[in-house]
mmCIF file of C-alpha atoms and ligand atoms in Angstrom:
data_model
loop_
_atom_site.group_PDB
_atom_site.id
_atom_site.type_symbol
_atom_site.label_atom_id
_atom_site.label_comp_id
_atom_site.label_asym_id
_atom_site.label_seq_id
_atom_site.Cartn_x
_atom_site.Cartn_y
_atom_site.Cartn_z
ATOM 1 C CA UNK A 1 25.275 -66.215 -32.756
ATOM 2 C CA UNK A 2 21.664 -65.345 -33.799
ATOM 3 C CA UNK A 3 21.890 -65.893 -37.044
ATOM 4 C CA UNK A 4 23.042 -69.381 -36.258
ATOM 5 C CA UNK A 5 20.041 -69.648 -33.680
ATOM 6 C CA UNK A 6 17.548 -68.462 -36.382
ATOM 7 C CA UNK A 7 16.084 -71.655 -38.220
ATOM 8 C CA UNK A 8 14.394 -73.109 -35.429
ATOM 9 C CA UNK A 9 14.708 -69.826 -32.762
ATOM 10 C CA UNK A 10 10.800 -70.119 -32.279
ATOM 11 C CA UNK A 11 10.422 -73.880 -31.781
ATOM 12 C CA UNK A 12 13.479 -74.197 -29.418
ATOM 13 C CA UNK A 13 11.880 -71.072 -27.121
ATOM 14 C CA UNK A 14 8.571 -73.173 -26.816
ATOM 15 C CA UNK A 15 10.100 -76.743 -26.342
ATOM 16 C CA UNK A 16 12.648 -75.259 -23.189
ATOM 17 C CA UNK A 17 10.196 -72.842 -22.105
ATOM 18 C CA UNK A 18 7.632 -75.478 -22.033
ATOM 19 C CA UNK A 19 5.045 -73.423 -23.767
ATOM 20 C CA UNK A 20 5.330 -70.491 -21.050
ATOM 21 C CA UNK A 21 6.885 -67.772 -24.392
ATOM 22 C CA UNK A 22 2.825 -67.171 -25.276
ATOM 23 C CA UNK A 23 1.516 -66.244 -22.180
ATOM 24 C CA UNK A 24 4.902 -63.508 -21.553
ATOM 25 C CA UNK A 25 4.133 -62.451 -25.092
ATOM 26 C CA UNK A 26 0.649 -61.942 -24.292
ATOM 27 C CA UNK A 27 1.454 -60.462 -20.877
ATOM 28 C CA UNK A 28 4.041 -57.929 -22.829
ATOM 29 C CA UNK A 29 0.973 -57.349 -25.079
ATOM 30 C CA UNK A 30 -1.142 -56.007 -22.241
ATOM 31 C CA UNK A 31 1.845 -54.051 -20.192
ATOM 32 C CA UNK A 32 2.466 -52.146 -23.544
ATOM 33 C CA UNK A 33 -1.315 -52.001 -24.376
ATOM 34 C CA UNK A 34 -1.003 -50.655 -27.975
ATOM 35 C CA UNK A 35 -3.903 -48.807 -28.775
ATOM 36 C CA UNK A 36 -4.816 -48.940 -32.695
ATOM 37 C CA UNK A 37 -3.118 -45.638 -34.965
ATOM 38 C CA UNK A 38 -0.271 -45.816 -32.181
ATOM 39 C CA UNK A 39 3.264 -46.304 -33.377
ATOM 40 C CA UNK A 40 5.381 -49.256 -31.927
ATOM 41 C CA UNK A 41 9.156 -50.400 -32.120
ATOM 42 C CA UNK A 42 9.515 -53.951 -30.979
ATOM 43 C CA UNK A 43 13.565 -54.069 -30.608
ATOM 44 C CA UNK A 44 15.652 -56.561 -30.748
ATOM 45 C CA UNK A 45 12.662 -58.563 -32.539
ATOM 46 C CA UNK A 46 14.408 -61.240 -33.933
ATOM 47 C CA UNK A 47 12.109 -63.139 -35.904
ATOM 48 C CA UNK A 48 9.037 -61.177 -35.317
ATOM 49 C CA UNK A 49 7.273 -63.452 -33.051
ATOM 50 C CA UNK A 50 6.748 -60.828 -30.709
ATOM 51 C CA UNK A 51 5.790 -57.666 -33.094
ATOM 52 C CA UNK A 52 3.090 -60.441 -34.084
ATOM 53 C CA UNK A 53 1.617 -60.762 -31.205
ATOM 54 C CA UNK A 54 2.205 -56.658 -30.496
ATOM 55 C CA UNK A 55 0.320 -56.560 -33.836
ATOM 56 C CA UNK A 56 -3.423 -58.209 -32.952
ATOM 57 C CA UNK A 57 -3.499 -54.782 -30.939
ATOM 58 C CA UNK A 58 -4.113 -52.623 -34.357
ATOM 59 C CA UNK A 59 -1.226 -50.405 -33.421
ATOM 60 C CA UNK A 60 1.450 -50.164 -36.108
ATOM 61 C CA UNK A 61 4.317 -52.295 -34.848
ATOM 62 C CA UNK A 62 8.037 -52.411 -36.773
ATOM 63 C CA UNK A 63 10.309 -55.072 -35.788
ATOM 64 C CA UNK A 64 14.055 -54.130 -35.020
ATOM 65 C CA UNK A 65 17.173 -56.257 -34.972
ATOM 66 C CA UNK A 66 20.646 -56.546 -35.968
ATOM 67 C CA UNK A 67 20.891 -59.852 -36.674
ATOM 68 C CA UNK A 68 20.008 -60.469 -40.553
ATOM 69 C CA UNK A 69 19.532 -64.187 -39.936
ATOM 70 C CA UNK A 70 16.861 -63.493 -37.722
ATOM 71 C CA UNK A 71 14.879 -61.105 -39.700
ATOM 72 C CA UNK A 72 14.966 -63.112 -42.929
ATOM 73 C CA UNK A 73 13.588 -66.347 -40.759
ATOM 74 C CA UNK A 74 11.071 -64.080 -39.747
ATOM 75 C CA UNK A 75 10.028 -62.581 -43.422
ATOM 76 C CA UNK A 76 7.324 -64.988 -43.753
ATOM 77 C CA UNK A 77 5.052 -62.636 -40.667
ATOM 78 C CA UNK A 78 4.884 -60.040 -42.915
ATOM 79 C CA UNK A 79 5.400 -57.684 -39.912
ATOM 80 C CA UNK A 80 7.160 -54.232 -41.259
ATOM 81 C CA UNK A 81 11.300 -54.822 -40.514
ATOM 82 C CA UNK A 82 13.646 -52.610 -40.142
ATOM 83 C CA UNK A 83 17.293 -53.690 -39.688
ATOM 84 C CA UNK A 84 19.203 -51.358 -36.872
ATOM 85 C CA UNK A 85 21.559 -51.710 -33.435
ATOM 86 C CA UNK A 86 19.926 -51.122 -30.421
ATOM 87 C CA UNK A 87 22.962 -48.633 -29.471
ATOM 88 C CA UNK A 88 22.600 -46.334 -32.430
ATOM 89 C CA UNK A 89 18.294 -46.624 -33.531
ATOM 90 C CA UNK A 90 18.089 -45.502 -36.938
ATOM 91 C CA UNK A 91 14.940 -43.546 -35.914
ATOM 92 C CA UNK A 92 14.402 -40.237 -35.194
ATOM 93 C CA UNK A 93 13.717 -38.263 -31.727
ATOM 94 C CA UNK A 94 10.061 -38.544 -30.567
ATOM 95 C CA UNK A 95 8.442 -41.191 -33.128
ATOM 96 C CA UNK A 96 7.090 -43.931 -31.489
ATOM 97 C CA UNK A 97 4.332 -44.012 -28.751
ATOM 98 C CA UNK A 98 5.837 -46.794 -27.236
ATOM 99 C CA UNK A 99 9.446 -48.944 -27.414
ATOM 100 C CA UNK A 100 9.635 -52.655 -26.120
ATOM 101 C CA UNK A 101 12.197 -55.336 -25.702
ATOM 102 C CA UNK A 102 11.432 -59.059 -25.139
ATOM 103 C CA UNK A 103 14.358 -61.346 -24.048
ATOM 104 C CA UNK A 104 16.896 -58.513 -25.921
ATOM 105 C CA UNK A 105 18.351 -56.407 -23.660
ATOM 106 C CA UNK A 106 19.858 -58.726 -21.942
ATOM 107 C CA UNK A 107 21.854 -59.256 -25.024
ATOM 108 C CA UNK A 108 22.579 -55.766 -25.861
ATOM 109 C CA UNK A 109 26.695 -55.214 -25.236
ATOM 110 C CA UNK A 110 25.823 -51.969 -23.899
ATOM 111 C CA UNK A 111 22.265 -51.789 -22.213
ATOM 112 C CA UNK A 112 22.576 -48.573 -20.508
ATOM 113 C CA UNK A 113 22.975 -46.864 -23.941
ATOM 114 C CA UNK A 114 20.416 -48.985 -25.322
ATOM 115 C CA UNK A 115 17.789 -47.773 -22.678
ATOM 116 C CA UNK A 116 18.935 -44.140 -23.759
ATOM 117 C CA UNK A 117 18.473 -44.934 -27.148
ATOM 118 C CA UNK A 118 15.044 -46.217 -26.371
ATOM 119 C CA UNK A 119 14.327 -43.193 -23.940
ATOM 120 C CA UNK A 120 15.432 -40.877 -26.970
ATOM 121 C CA UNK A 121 13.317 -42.395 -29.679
ATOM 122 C CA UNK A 122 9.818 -42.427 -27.432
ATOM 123 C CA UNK A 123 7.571 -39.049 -27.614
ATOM 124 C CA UNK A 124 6.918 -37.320 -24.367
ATOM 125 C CA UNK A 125 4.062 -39.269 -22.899
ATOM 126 C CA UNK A 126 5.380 -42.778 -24.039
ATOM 127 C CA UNK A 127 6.104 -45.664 -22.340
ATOM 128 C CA UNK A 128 8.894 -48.699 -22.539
ATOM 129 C CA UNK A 129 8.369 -52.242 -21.747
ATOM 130 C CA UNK A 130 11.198 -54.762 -20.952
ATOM 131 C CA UNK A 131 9.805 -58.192 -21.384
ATOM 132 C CA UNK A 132 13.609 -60.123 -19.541
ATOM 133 C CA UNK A 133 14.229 -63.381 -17.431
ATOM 134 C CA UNK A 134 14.695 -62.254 -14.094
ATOM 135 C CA UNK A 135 15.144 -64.076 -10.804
ATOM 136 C CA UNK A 136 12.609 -66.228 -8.936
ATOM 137 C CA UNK A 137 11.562 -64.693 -5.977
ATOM 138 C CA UNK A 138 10.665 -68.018 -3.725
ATOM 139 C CA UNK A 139 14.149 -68.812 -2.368
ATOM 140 C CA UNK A 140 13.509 -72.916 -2.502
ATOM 141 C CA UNK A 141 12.420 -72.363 -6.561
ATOM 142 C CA UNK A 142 15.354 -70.265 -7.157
ATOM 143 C CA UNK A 143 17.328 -72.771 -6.120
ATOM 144 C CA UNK A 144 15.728 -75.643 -8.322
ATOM 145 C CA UNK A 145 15.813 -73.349 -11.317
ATOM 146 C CA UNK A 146 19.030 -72.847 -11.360
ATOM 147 C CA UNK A 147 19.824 -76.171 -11.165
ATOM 148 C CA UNK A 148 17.388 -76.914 -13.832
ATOM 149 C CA UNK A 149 19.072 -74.225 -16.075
ATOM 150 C CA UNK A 150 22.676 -74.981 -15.498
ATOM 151 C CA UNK A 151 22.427 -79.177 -16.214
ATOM 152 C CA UNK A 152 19.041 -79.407 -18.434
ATOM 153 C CA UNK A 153 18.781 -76.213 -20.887
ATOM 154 C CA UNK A 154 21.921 -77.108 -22.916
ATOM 155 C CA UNK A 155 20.958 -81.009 -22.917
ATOM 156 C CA UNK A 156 17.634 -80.122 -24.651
ATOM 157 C CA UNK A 157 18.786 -77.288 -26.891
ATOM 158 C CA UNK A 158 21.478 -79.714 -27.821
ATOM 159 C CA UNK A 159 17.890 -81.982 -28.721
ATOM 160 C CA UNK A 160 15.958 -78.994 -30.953
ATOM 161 C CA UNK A 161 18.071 -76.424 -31.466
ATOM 162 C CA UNK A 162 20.551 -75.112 -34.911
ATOM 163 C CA UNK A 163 23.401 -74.099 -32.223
ATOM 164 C CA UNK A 164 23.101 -75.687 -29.038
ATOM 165 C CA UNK A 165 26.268 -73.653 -27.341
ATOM 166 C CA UNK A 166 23.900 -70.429 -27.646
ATOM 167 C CA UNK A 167 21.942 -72.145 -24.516
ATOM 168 C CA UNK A 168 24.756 -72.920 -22.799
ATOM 169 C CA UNK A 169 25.296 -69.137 -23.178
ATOM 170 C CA UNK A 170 21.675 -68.192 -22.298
ATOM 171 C CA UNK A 171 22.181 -70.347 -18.925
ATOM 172 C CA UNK A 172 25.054 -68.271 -18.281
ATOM 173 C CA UNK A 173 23.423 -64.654 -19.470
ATOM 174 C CA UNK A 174 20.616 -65.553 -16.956
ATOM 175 C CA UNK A 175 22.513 -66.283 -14.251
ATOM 176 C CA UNK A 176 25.141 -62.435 -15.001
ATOM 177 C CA UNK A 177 21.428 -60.230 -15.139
ATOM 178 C CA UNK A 178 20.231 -58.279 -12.872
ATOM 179 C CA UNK A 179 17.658 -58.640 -10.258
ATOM 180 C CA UNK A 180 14.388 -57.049 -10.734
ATOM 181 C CA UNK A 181 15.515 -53.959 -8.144
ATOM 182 C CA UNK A 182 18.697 -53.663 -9.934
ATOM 183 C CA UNK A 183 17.298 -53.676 -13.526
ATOM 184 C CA UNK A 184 14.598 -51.059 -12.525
ATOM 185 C CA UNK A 185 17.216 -49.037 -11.148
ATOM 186 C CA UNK A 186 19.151 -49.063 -13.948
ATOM 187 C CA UNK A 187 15.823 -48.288 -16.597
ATOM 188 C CA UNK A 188 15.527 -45.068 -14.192
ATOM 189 C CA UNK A 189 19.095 -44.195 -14.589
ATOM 190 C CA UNK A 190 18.786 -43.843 -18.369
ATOM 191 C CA UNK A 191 16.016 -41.166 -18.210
ATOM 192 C CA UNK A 192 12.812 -43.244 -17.611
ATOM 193 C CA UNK A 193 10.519 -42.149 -14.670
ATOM 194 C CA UNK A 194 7.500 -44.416 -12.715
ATOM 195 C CA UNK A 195 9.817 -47.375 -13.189
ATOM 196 C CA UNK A 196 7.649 -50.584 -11.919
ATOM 197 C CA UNK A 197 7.694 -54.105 -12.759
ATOM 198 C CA UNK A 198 5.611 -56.958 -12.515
ATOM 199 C CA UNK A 199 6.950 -60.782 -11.732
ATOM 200 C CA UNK A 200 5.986 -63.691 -14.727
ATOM 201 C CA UNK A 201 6.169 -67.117 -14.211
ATOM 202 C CA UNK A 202 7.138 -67.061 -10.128
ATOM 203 C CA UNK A 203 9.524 -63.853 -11.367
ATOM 204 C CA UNK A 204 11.131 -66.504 -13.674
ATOM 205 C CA UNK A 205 10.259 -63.055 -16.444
ATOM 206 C CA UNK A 206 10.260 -60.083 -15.334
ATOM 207 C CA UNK A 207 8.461 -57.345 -16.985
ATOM 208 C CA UNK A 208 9.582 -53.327 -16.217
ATOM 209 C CA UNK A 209 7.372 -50.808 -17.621
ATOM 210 C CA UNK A 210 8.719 -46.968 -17.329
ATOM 211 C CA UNK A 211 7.305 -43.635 -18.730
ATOM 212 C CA UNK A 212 9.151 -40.830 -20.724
ATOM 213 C CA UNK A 213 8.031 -37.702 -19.143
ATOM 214 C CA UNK A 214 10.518 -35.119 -19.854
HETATM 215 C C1 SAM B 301 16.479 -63.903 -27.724
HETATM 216 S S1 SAM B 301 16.241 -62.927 -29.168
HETATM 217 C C2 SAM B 301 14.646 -62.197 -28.874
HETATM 218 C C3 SAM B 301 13.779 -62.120 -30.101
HETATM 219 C C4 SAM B 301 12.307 -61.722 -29.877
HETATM 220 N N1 SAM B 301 12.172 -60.405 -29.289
HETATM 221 C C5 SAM B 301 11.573 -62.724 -29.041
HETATM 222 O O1 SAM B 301 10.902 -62.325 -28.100
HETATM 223 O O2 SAM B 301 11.629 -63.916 -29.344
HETATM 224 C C6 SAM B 301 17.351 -61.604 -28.873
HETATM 225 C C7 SAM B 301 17.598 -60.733 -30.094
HETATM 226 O O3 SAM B 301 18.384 -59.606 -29.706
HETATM 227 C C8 SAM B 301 19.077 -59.202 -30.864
HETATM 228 N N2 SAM B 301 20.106 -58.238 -30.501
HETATM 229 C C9 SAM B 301 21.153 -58.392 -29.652
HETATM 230 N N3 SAM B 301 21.884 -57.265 -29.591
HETATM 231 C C10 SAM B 301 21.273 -56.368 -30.425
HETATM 232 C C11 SAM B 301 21.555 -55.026 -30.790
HETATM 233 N N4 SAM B 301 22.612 -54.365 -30.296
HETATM 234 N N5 SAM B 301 20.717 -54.414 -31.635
HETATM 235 C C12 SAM B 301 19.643 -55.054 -32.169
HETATM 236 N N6 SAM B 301 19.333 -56.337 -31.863
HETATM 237 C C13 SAM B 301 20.142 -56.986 -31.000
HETATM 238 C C14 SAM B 301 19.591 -60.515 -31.436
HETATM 239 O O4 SAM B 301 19.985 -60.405 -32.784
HETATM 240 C C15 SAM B 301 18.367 -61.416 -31.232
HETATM 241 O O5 SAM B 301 17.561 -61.509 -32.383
#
């Protein structure tokens, strides 16, 4: 599905999003606050918008997806790629400083064992940030947004985007994910400790940042 998403992933994103996608990346930017000389896997990646903006920092970022369309739309950032399933990193124990995920995990077929994964590839010390759409937390705006994402997402993907049915399936994706309770308790399942998060947007993104201290 993401390679048939790829051409035009970044311009759909900031059309339906209506230009909100720079201040969450910028937000993820500070949460993870890369610190130059540090090592940082951006998975799930896609395209590399995000390891970009991960990037201004002066850490050294890599870029991680499975999806070969996405990558090779994304060659042109020059950001260092590295093509690998969230469920099986091909990295070893210990090696990064810090492990994000914008809008991935919620795509991940198995996110428990990709929050292990991530968990098992930070050093001691490290930290994880999940950059996800979440759930509004003002009752009367949850209720609009829904509405909002059920009828007008797929009209104007159908408007900018290569695949329009993969909106129809982010509608639904949003609607299946878990809360912002629920997610943190699930981050703190897979090994993570200090799990907090921090509402985007009216909690429209969510982003969870956790600690590896074992
Ligand atoms: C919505 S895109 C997010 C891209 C980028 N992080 C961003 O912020 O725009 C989700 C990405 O998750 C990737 N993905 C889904 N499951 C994956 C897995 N098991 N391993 C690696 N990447 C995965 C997809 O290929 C896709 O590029």
């Amino acid at each position: 599905m993401f390679d048939g998403v790829a051409k035009r992933y970044d311009l759909t994103n900031t059309v339906i999003s209506a230009g909100q996608d720079r201040y969450w990346r910028w937000a993820t930017r500070r949460a993870v606050a890369p610190r130059p000389g540090e090592r940082v896997l951006d998975l799930a990646a896609g395209t590399g918008v995000s390891t970009v903006e991960l990037g201004k920092s002066g850490a050294w970022c890599v870029a991680t997806d499975f999806s070969q369309g996405m990558l090779a739309a994304g060659r042109f950032r020059r950001v260092p790629m590295v093509a690998g399933d969230a469920m099986a990193l091909p990295f070893a124990d210990n090696s990064f400083d810090a492990v994000t995920i914008s809008f991935g995990l919620r795509n991940v077929a198995d996110i428990d064992l990709a929050l292990r994964e991530m968990w098992r590839v930070t050093k001691p010390g490290g930290r994880v940030v999940v950059c996800e759409f979440s759930t509004p937390v003002f009752a009367p705006f949850r209720t609009v947004y829904m509405e909002y994402l059920m009828k007008a997402l797929p009209r104007v993907a159908r408007a900018v985007s290569s695949n329009p049915d993969a909106y129809v399936y982010l509608a639904e994706s949003i609607r299946a994910w878990p809360n912002q309770r629920r997610l943190a308790r699930r981050i703190g399942e897979a090994g993570w400790d200090q799990v907090q998060w921090r509402d985007l947007t009216g909690g429209i993104v969510a982003l969870h940042r956790a600690y590896k201290l074992g």
